XYZ file of C-alpha atoms in Angstrom:
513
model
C 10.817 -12.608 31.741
C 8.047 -10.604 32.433
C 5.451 -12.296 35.038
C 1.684 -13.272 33.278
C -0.327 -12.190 36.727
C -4.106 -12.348 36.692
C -5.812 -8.982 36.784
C -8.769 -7.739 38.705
C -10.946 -5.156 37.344
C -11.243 -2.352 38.778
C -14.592 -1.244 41.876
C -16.317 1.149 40.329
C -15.721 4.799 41.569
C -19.589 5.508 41.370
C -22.884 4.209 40.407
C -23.761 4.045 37.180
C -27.338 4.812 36.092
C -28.391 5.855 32.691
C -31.818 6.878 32.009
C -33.388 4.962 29.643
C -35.413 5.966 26.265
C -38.022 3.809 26.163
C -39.056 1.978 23.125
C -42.040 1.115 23.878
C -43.876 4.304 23.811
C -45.088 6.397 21.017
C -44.352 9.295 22.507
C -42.117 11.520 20.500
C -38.456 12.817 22.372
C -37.419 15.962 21.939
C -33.630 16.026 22.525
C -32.891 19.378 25.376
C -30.519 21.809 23.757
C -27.278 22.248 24.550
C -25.689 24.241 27.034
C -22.743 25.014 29.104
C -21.400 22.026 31.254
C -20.800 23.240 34.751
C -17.662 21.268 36.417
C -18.762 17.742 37.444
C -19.942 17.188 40.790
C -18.771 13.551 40.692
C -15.322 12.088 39.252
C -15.519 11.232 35.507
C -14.434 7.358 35.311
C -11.222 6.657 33.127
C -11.673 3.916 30.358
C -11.639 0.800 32.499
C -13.890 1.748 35.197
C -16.530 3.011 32.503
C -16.864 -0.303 31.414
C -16.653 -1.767 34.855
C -19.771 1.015 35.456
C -21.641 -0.465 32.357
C -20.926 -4.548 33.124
C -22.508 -3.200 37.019
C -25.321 -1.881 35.119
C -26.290 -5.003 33.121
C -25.295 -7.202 35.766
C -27.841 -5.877 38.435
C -30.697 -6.979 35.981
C -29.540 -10.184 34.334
C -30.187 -13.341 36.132
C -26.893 -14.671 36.688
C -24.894 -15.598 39.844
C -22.896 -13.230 41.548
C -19.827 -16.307 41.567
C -20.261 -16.197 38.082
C -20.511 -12.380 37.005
C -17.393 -11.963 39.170
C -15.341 -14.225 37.074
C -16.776 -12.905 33.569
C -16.350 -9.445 34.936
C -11.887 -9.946 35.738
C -9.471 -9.976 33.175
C -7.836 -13.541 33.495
C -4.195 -12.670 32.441
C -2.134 -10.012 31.473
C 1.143 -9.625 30.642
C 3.739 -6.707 30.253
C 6.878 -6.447 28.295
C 10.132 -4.508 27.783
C 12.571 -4.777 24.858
C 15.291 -2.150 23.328
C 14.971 -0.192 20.198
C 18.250 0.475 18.936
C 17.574 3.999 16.657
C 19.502 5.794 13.566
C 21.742 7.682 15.942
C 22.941 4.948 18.094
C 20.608 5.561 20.770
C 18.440 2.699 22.365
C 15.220 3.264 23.806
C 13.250 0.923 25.823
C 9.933 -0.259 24.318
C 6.804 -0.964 26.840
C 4.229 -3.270 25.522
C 0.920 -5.003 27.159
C -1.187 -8.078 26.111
C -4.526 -8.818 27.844
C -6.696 -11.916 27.750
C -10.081 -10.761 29.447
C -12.243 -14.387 29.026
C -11.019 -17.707 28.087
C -14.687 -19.186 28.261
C -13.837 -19.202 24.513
C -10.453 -19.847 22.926
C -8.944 -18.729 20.862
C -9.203 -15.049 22.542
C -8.897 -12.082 19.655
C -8.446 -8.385 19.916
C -6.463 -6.064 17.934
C -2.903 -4.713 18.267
C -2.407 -0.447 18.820
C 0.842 1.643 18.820
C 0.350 4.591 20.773
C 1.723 6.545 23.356
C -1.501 6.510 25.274
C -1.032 2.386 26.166
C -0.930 1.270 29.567
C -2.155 -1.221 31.109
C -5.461 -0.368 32.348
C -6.377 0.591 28.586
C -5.513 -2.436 27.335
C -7.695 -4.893 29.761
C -10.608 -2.184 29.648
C -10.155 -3.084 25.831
C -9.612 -6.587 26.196
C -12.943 -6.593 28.118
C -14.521 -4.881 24.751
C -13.662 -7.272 22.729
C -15.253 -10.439 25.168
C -18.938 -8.287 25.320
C -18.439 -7.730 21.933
C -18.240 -11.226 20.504
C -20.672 -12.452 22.792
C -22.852 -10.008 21.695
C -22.270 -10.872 18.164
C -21.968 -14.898 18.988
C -18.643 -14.743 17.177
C -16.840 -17.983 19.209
C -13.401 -15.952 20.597
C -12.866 -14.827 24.052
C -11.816 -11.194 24.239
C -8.175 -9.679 24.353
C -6.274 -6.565 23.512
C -2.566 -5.506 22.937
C -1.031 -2.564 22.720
C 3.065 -0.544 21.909
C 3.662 2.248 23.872
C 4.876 4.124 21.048
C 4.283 6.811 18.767
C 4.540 5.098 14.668
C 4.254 8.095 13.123
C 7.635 9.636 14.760
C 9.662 6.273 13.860
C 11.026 4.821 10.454
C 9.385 1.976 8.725
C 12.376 -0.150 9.117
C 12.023 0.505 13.120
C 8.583 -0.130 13.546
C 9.495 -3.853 11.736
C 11.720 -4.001 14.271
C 9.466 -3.222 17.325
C 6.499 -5.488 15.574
C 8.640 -8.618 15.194
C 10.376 -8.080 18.732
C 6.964 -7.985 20.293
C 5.521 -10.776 18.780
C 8.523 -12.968 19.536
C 7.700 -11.967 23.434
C 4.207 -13.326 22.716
C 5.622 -16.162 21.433
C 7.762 -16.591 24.648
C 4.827 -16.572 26.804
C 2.554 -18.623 24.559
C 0.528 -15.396 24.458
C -0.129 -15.726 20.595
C -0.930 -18.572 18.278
C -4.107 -20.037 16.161
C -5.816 -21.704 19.154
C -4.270 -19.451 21.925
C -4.832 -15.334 21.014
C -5.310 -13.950 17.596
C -4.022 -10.675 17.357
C -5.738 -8.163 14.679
C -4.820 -4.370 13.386
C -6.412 -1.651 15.464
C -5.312 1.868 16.029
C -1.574 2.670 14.936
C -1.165 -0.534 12.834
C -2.675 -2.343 9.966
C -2.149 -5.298 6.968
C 1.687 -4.612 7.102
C 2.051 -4.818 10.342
C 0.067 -7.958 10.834
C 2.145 -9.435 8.314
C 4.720 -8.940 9.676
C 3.497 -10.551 12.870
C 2.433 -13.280 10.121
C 6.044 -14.098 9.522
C 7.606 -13.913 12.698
C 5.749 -16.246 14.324
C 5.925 -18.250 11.335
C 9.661 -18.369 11.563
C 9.636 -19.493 15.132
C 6.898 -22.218 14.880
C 7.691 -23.656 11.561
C 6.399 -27.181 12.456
C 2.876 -25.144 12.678
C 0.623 -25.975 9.932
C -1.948 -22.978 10.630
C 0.487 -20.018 10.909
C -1.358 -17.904 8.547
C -3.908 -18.188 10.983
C -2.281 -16.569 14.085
C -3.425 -12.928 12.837
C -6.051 -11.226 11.228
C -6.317 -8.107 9.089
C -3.231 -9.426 6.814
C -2.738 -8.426 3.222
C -4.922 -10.669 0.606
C -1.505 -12.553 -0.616
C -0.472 -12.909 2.930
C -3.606 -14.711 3.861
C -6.507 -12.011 4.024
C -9.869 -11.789 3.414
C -11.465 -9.454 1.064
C -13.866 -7.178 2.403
C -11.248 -6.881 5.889
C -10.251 -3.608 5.599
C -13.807 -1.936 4.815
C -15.372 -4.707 7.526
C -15.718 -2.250 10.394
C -16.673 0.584 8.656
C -19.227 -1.682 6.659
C -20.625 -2.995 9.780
C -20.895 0.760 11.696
C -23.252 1.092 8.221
C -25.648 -1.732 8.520
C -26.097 -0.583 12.264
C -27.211 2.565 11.218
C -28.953 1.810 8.012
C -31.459 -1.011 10.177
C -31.558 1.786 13.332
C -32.851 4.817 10.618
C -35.224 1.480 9.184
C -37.147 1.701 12.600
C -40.554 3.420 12.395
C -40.777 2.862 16.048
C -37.337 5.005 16.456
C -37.902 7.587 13.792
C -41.047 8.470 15.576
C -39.482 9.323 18.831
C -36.731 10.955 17.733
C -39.181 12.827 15.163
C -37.175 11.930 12.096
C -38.043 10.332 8.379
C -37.400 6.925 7.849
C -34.149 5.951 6.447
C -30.134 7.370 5.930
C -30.846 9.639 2.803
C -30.865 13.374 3.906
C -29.762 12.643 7.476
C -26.665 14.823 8.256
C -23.892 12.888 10.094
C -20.499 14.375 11.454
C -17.709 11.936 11.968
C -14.659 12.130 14.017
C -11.368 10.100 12.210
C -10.532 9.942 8.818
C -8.538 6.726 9.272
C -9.824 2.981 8.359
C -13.417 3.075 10.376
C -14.141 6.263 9.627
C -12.990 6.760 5.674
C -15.276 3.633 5.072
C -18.296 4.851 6.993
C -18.546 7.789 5.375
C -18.320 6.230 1.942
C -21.630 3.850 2.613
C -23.316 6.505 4.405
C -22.759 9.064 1.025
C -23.489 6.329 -1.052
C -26.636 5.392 0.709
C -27.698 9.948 0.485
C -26.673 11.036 3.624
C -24.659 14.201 4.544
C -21.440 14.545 5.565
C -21.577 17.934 7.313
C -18.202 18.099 9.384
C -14.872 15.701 9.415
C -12.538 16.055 12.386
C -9.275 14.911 12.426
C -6.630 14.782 15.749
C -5.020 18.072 14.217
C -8.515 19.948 13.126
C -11.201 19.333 10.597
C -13.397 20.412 8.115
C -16.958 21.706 8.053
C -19.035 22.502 5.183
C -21.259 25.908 5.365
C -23.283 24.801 2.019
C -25.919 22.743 3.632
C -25.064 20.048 0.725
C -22.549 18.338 2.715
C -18.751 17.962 2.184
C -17.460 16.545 -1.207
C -16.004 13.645 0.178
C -14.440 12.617 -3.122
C -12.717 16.075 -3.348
C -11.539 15.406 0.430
C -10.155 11.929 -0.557
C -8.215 13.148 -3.198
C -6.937 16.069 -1.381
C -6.041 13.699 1.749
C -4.426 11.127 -0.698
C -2.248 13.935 -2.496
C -1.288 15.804 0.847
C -1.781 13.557 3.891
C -4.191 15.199 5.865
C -7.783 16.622 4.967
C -7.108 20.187 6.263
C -7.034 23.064 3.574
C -9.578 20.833 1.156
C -10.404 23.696 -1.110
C -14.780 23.895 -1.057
C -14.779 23.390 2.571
C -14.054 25.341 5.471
C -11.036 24.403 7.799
C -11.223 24.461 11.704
C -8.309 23.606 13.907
C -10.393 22.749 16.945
C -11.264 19.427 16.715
C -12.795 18.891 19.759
C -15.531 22.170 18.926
C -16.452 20.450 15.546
C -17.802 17.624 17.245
C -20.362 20.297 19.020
C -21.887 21.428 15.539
C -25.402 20.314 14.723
C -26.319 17.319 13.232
C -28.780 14.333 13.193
C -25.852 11.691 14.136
C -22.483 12.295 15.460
C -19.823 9.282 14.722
C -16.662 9.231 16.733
C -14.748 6.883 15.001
C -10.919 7.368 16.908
C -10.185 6.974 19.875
C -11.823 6.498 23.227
C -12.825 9.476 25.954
C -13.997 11.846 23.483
C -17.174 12.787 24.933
C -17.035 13.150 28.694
C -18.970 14.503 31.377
C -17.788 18.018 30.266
C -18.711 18.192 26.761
C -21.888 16.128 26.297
C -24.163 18.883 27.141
C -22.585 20.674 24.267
C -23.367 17.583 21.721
C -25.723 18.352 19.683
C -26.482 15.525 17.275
C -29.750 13.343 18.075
C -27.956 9.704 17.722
C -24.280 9.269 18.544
C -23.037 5.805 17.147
C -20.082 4.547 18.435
C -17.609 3.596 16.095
C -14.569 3.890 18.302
C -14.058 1.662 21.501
C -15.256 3.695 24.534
C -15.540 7.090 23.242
C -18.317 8.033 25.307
C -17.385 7.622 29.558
C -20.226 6.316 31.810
C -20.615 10.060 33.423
C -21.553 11.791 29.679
C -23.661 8.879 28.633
C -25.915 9.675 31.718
C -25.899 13.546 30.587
C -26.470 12.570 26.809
C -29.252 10.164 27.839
C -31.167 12.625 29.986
C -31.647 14.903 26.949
C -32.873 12.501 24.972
C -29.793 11.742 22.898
C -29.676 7.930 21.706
C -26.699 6.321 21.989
C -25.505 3.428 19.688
C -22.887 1.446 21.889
C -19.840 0.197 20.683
C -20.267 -3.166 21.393
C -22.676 -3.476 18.418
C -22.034 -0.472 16.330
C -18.078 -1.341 15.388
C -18.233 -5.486 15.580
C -18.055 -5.699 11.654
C -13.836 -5.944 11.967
C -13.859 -8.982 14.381
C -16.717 -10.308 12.501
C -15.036 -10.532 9.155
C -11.645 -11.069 11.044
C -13.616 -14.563 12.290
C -14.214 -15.548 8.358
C -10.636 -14.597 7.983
C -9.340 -17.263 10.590
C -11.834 -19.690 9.017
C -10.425 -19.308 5.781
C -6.921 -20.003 7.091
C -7.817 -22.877 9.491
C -9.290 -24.171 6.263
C -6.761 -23.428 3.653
C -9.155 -22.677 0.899
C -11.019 -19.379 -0.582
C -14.543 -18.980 0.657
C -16.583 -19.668 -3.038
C -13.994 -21.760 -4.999
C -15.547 -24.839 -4.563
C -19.142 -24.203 -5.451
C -19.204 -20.910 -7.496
C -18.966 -22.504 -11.072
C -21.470 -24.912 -9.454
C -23.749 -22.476 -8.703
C -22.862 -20.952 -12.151
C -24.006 -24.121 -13.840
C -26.846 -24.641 -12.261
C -28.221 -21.414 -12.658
C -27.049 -21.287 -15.935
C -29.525 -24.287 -16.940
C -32.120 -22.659 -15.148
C -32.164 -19.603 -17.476
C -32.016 -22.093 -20.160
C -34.829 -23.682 -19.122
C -37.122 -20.506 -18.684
C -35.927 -19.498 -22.280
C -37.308 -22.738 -23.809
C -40.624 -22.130 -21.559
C -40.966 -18.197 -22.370
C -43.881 -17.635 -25.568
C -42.442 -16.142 -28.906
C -38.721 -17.381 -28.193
C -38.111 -14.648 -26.008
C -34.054 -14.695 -24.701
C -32.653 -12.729 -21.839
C -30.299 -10.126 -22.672
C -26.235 -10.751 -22.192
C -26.277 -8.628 -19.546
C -29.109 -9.836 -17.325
C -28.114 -13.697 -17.925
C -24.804 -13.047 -16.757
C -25.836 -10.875 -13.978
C -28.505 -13.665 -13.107
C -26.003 -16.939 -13.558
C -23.392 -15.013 -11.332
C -21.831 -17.187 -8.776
C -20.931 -15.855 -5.228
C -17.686 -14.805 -4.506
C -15.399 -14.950 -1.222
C -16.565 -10.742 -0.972
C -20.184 -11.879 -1.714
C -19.839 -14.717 1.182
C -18.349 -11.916 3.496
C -20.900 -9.483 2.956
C -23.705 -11.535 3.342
C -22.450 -12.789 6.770
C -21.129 -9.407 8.062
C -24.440 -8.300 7.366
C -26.407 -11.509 9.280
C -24.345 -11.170 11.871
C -25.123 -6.740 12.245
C -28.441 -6.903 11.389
C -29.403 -10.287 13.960
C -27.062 -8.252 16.617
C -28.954 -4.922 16.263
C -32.579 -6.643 16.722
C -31.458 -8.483 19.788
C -30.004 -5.476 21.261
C -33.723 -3.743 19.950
C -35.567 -6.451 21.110
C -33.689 -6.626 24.515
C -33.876 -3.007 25.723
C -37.458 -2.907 24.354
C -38.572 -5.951 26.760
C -36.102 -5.256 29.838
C -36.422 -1.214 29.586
C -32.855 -0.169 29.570
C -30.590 1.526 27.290
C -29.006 -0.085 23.898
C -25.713 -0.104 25.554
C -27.199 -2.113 28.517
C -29.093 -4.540 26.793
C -25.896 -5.342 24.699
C -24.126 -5.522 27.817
C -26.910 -8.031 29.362
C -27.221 -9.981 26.042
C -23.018 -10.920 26.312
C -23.008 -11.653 30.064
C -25.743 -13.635 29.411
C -24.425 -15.742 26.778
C -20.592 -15.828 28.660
C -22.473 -17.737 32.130
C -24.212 -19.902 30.262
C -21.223 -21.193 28.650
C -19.794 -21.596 32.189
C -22.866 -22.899 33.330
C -22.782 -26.300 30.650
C -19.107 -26.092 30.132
C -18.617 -25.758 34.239
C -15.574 -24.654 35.742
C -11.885 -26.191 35.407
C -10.902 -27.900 37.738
């Protein structure tokens, strides 16, 4: 059996500093062109001590206890695991796997589940860590963890990556490392609803005196438990961030831009889940899609109009991949489209894209952070001295664990969110249209379509919606409100918001034993 050992973060490798854009002056920014990056003259952080440097940051201003912000800071547990894969040609290879549980101060903890050959350790409690700031930030009541496969899906069969799925969730049923009230695993990068059903039915068959199984995993299938709205949640919530940051006169101003998303060009890096769904409210709301990268190259569009993105879909749904998308222009370097101009640049994959030796090629005026971490500590510091705003993480992509919360609520409760009041609500606004029909002069009547439209009851999407969107819009304007009044960055006033909220938890819960 693999050993659960408590886990230290990591001392930061340097200080981090970022200059701040004020927001409470008038005075409009003019974001420094780009140039050539010389080499860095100090070491560019990997993933976990980034977020170690931006915890440091928010912790030297927030008035908690250094006792305190050591234990928020560690990752409590962690635990790694080994298992064979026995493959089509009689080979076996040996599977490596990691689950982190970064704060208990809430239980159960939640984070997603990746496959990728890029897992390790470190990555998974710097992701783990994510996921604690993040519901804090959003006051969604989980602590924060993270797993991860250290394997590549797309270069194994279907029936093998069942295999690995159901292996590794019987480890973290071993360990007690998954469960309803314990760790709720979700998709992330590398997996998604089949997968987490999957995960659904394993545990199920190894717990079957367990009344809440369907509850031990979000991001399932709707007949296996899910929620509707799930799979667009993240992209839907990178939206609403956006749509109430472009709402800001204050912002607009400074950055010398029109209020609102229509017209705004935006290029967006990742064409999976987050990003497909971004784009779709951003087009839908009249902004520009101007350049798509993918891992294996992108497309740009030389129009000015902005990429068809339904030609794109329907190219990427008949062939796989958006490359070759006839009306657009096809680049193979991915990491040079993320360079062009724009007015916000969206990376939406993985973590590490912009580092200390490409941000002063960036060229956007906003970059919103739809991945986790894709933007280190060392290029945040460049981006910020030009005057490029950055949208962190933390708030930008909490729409998946904040619809992933309804989920578990829906399966802790065993009932769809609407189906006991909707034909309630239907009746009672049905009698109210009744009632302004016998009160209206000259026996006017309301069409068929605008008394249905009015007597409508709400739905479980309608109920998801309209908390996703509470939950973004409160998040972004005490994140707004926060770096405003302490006069740091978004990413450190979302930072100082979460820490904030963790201590005082231990402060009135206190501290076992």
């Amino acid at each position: 059996m693999a050993p659960v050992v408590p886990c230290q973060s990591q001392p930061p490798s340097m200080a981090y500093s970022c200059p701040v854009i004020s927001a409470t002056k008038a005075v409009p920014v003019t974001v420094a062109p780009p140039k050539e990056e010389a080499k860095p003259s100090e070491p560019e952080p990997n993933f976990l001590e980034s977020v170690d440097l931006y915890f440091d940051a928010a912790a030297a201003i927030s008035h908690v206890s250094p006792d305190i912000l050591a234990q928020i800071k560690a990752c409590n547990s962690i635990i790694r695991v080994q298992f064979p894969l026995k493959l089509p040609d009689g080979r076996v290879e040996l599977v490596e796997g990691y689950r982190a549980q970064h704060s208990h101060h809430r239980l159960p903890v939640k984070g997603g589940i990746r496959m990728s050959l890029t897992v390790d350790a470190e990555e998974t409690m710097a992701l783990a860590a994510l996921m604690t700031f993040k519901c804090a930030l959003l006051d969604v009541p989980f602590g924060g963890a993270k797993g991860g496969i250290k394997i590549d899906p797309r270069k194994i069969s279907p029936e093998a990556k069942e295999a690995v799925i159901r292996r590794y969730t019987s480890e973290l049923v071993k360990k007690n490392f998954i469960g309803p009230s314990i760790d709720v695993p979700a998709p992330d990068y590398g997996t998604g609803p089949q997968e987490m059903a999957w995960i659904k039915d394993t545990y199920q068959m190894l717990k079957p005196g367990d009344l809440n199984t369907f509850a031990c995993v979000t991001g399932k299938p709707l007949h296996e438990g899910g929620i509707r709205g799930r799979t667009q949640a993240t992209g839907q919530g990178v939206f609403v961030c956006l749509r109430e940051f472009f709402k800001s006169e204050k912002w607009m101003e400074r950055l010398g831009m029109s209020v609102g998303i229509k017209s705004k060009t935006f290029i967006v890096q990742g064409y999976g889940n987050v990003g497909r769904h971004t784009i779709e409210a951003i087009v839908g709301a009249g902004g520009r899609i101007v350049a798509l990268a993918e891992w294996n190259g992108g497309l740009v569009d030389d129009t000015g109009a902005g990429l068809d993105m339904a030609a794109v879909a329907a190219h990427h749904a008949r062939t796989g991949s958006i490359l070759h998308c006839v009306g657009a222009t096809t680049l193979l370097d991915s990491a040079a489209i993320l360079e062009r101009e724009c007015d916000v640049l969206i990376p939406a994959a993985l973590e590490g894209q912009i580092t200390a030796s490409n941000a002063g090629r960036i060229r956007a005026k906003v970059v919103a952070e739809a991945a986790n971490g894709p933007v280190t500590a060392a290029a945040e510091k460049r981006l910020a001295a030009r005057g490029v705003v950055v949208l962190p993480d933390l708030l930008v992509n909490a729409g998946g664990v904040t619809v992933s919360y309804f989920e578990w609520l829906k399966n802790l409760n065993h009932i769809h969110f609407g189906r006991m009041s909707r034909r309630m609500e239907e009746r009672g606004k049905q009698q109210l249209v009744d009632a302004l029909e016998q009160e209206m002069a000259g026996g006017m009547r309301f069409s068929h379509t605008t008394r249905q439209s009015i007597v409508r009851g709400n739905t479980e999407e309608d109920f998801v919606w309209s908390g996703l969107e509470e939950h973004m819009i409160e998040g972004w304007e005490n994140v707004d409100r926060v770096a405003e009044e302490r006069g740091c960055s978004f990413r450190t006033a979302a930072y100082l918001i979460a820490i904030e909220r963790i201590a005082r938890s231990y402060n009135v819960s206190g501290i076992f034993p």
